[in-house]
């Protein structure tokens, strides 16, 4: 989550578009703890679709717009998902803690691991 936040911050800065909410699905999103942590790290509301087959659902929504069943993706979401979301809300105090952890602790790991990660990549590439 911390690395995703770091990369997201770079995109936000480059594009000038703030992240105001997140929609998550699959894998780790099944954990309430992970979903809530994402909300704390990003300091925005996080919505998790209750349907476990998020990839298939997303493809079906895009196809329904492409075929003209729904005029827009927002309409497809309303029609196919409705209010089937769990919501996780941010907390300023927890956001501050995770920000400090990311910048003051976790951020120090990556420079130390850079050479090791390059070696790992070289050993596993094209295998």
Tab-separated table of C-alpha atoms in Angstrom:
chain	number	residue	atom	x	y	z
A	1	UNK	CA	0.000	0.000	0.000
A	2	UNK	CA	2.836	2.383	0.830
A	3	UNK	CA	4.481	1.924	-2.559
A	4	UNK	CA	1.148	2.382	-4.329
A	5	UNK	CA	0.688	5.633	-2.400
A	6	UNK	CA	4.166	6.826	-3.388
A	7	UNK	CA	3.528	6.118	-7.077
A	8	UNK	CA	0.054	7.643	-6.846
A	9	UNK	CA	1.531	10.828	-5.380
A	10	UNK	CA	3.887	11.040	-8.365
A	11	UNK	CA	0.971	10.701	-10.801
A	12	UNK	CA	-1.117	13.241	-8.878
A	13	UNK	CA	1.733	15.730	-9.024
A	14	UNK	CA	2.337	15.089	-12.729
A	15	UNK	CA	-1.322	15.256	-13.762
A	16	UNK	CA	-2.540	17.796	-11.240
A	17	UNK	CA	-5.562	15.612	-10.470
A	18	UNK	CA	-6.154	14.839	-6.797
A	19	UNK	CA	-7.309	11.457	-5.533
A	20	UNK	CA	-10.637	12.086	-3.792
A	21	UNK	CA	-11.891	8.500	-3.447
A	22	UNK	CA	-10.744	4.980	-4.255
A	23	UNK	CA	-12.549	1.862	-5.407
A	24	UNK	CA	-10.846	-1.418	-4.613
A	25	UNK	CA	-11.466	-5.066	-5.360
A	26	UNK	CA	-9.950	-8.525	-5.387
A	27	UNK	CA	-7.076	-9.971	-3.352
A	28	UNK	CA	-6.187	-7.933	-0.303
A	29	UNK	CA	-9.350	-5.873	-0.539
A	30	UNK	CA	-11.243	-8.815	0.912
A	31	UNK	CA	-9.671	-7.935	4.260
A	32	UNK	CA	-11.481	-5.197	6.166
A	33	UNK	CA	-8.159	-4.351	7.820
A	34	UNK	CA	-6.415	-3.867	4.463
A	35	UNK	CA	-9.286	-1.817	3.041
A	36	UNK	CA	-9.352	0.416	6.116
A	37	UNK	CA	-5.560	0.830	6.005
A	38	UNK	CA	-5.795	1.990	2.384
A	39	UNK	CA	-8.255	4.662	3.509
A	40	UNK	CA	-5.861	5.795	6.249
A	41	UNK	CA	-2.823	5.843	3.936
A	42	UNK	CA	-4.579	7.764	1.139
A	43	UNK	CA	-6.761	9.838	3.492
A	44	UNK	CA	-9.812	9.381	1.274
A	45	UNK	CA	-12.961	7.256	1.426
A	46	UNK	CA	-12.410	3.757	0.053
A	47	UNK	CA	-15.236	1.771	-1.505
A	48	UNK	CA	-15.105	-1.977	-1.959
A	49	UNK	CA	-17.538	-3.727	-4.273
A	50	UNK	CA	-19.150	-6.618	-2.412
A	51	UNK	CA	-19.002	-8.833	-5.520
A	52	UNK	CA	-15.890	-11.025	-5.493
A	53	UNK	CA	-15.603	-11.129	-9.302
A	54	UNK	CA	-14.524	-7.513	-9.774
A	55	UNK	CA	-12.497	-8.004	-12.938
A	56	UNK	CA	-15.329	-9.782	-14.712
A	57	UNK	CA	-17.805	-7.197	-13.488
A	58	UNK	CA	-15.607	-4.336	-14.722
A	59	UNK	CA	-15.270	-5.938	-18.149
A	60	UNK	CA	-19.031	-6.483	-18.293
A	61	UNK	CA	-19.657	-2.826	-17.392
A	62	UNK	CA	-17.268	-1.600	-20.089
A	63	UNK	CA	-18.838	-3.949	-22.643
A	64	UNK	CA	-22.328	-2.775	-21.704
A	65	UNK	CA	-21.315	0.817	-22.409
A	66	UNK	CA	-19.583	-0.167	-25.655
A	67	UNK	CA	-22.681	-2.053	-26.830
A	68	UNK	CA	-24.993	0.803	-25.947
A	69	UNK	CA	-26.805	-0.957	-23.102
A	70	UNK	CA	-25.758	1.885	-20.805
A	71	UNK	CA	-24.886	5.387	-22.054
A	72	UNK	CA	-21.961	5.855	-19.641
A	73	UNK	CA	-19.783	3.983	-17.205
A	74	UNK	CA	-21.475	5.807	-14.320
A	75	UNK	CA	-24.834	4.481	-15.542
A	76	UNK	CA	-23.409	0.966	-15.864
A	77	UNK	CA	-22.082	1.143	-12.299
A	78	UNK	CA	-25.459	2.302	-11.019
A	79	UNK	CA	-27.292	-0.374	-12.982
A	80	UNK	CA	-24.941	-3.284	-12.349
A	81	UNK	CA	-23.531	-2.547	-8.899
A	82	UNK	CA	-25.967	-0.126	-7.316
A	83	UNK	CA	-25.224	0.392	-3.652
A	84	UNK	CA	-23.353	-2.885	-3.150
A	85	UNK	CA	-20.305	-1.162	-1.664
A	86	UNK	CA	-18.614	-1.345	1.708
A	87	UNK	CA	-17.232	2.059	2.723
A	88	UNK	CA	-14.069	2.676	4.715
A	89	UNK	CA	-13.520	6.219	5.953
A	90	UNK	CA	-10.224	7.971	6.657
A	91	UNK	CA	-9.062	9.205	10.039
A	92	UNK	CA	-6.717	12.213	10.224
A	93	UNK	CA	-4.713	10.891	13.172
A	94	UNK	CA	-4.133	7.496	11.545
A	95	UNK	CA	-3.322	9.167	8.215
A	96	UNK	CA	-0.646	11.226	9.946
A	97	UNK	CA	0.862	8.092	11.508
A	98	UNK	CA	0.966	6.221	8.189
A	99	UNK	CA	2.447	9.267	6.443
A	100	UNK	CA	5.263	9.403	8.998
A	101	UNK	CA	5.841	5.660	8.666
A	102	UNK	CA	5.979	5.936	4.877
A	103	UNK	CA	8.337	8.890	4.815
A	104	UNK	CA	10.516	8.319	7.872
A	105	UNK	CA	10.782	4.526	7.998
A	106	UNK	CA	9.604	2.658	4.906
A	107	UNK	CA	11.029	5.279	2.546
A	108	UNK	CA	14.504	4.408	3.847
A	109	UNK	CA	14.155	0.736	2.847
A	110	UNK	CA	14.048	1.211	-0.909
A	111	UNK	CA	17.448	2.875	-1.389
A	112	UNK	CA	18.998	0.134	0.776
A	113	UNK	CA	17.325	-2.624	-1.228
A	114	UNK	CA	17.899	-1.214	-4.708
A	115	UNK	CA	20.946	-3.353	-5.532
A	116	UNK	CA	19.411	-6.493	-4.018
A	117	UNK	CA	16.249	-5.991	-6.067
A	118	UNK	CA	18.337	-5.564	-9.238
A	119	UNK	CA	20.111	-8.854	-8.481
A	120	UNK	CA	16.770	-10.572	-7.869
A	121	UNK	CA	15.471	-9.230	-11.184
A	122	UNK	CA	18.572	-10.456	-13.028
A	123	UNK	CA	18.277	-13.923	-11.493
A	124	UNK	CA	14.599	-14.336	-12.269
A	125	UNK	CA	14.264	-12.516	-15.600
A	126	UNK	CA	13.248	-14.714	-18.539
A	127	UNK	CA	13.076	-17.855	-16.417
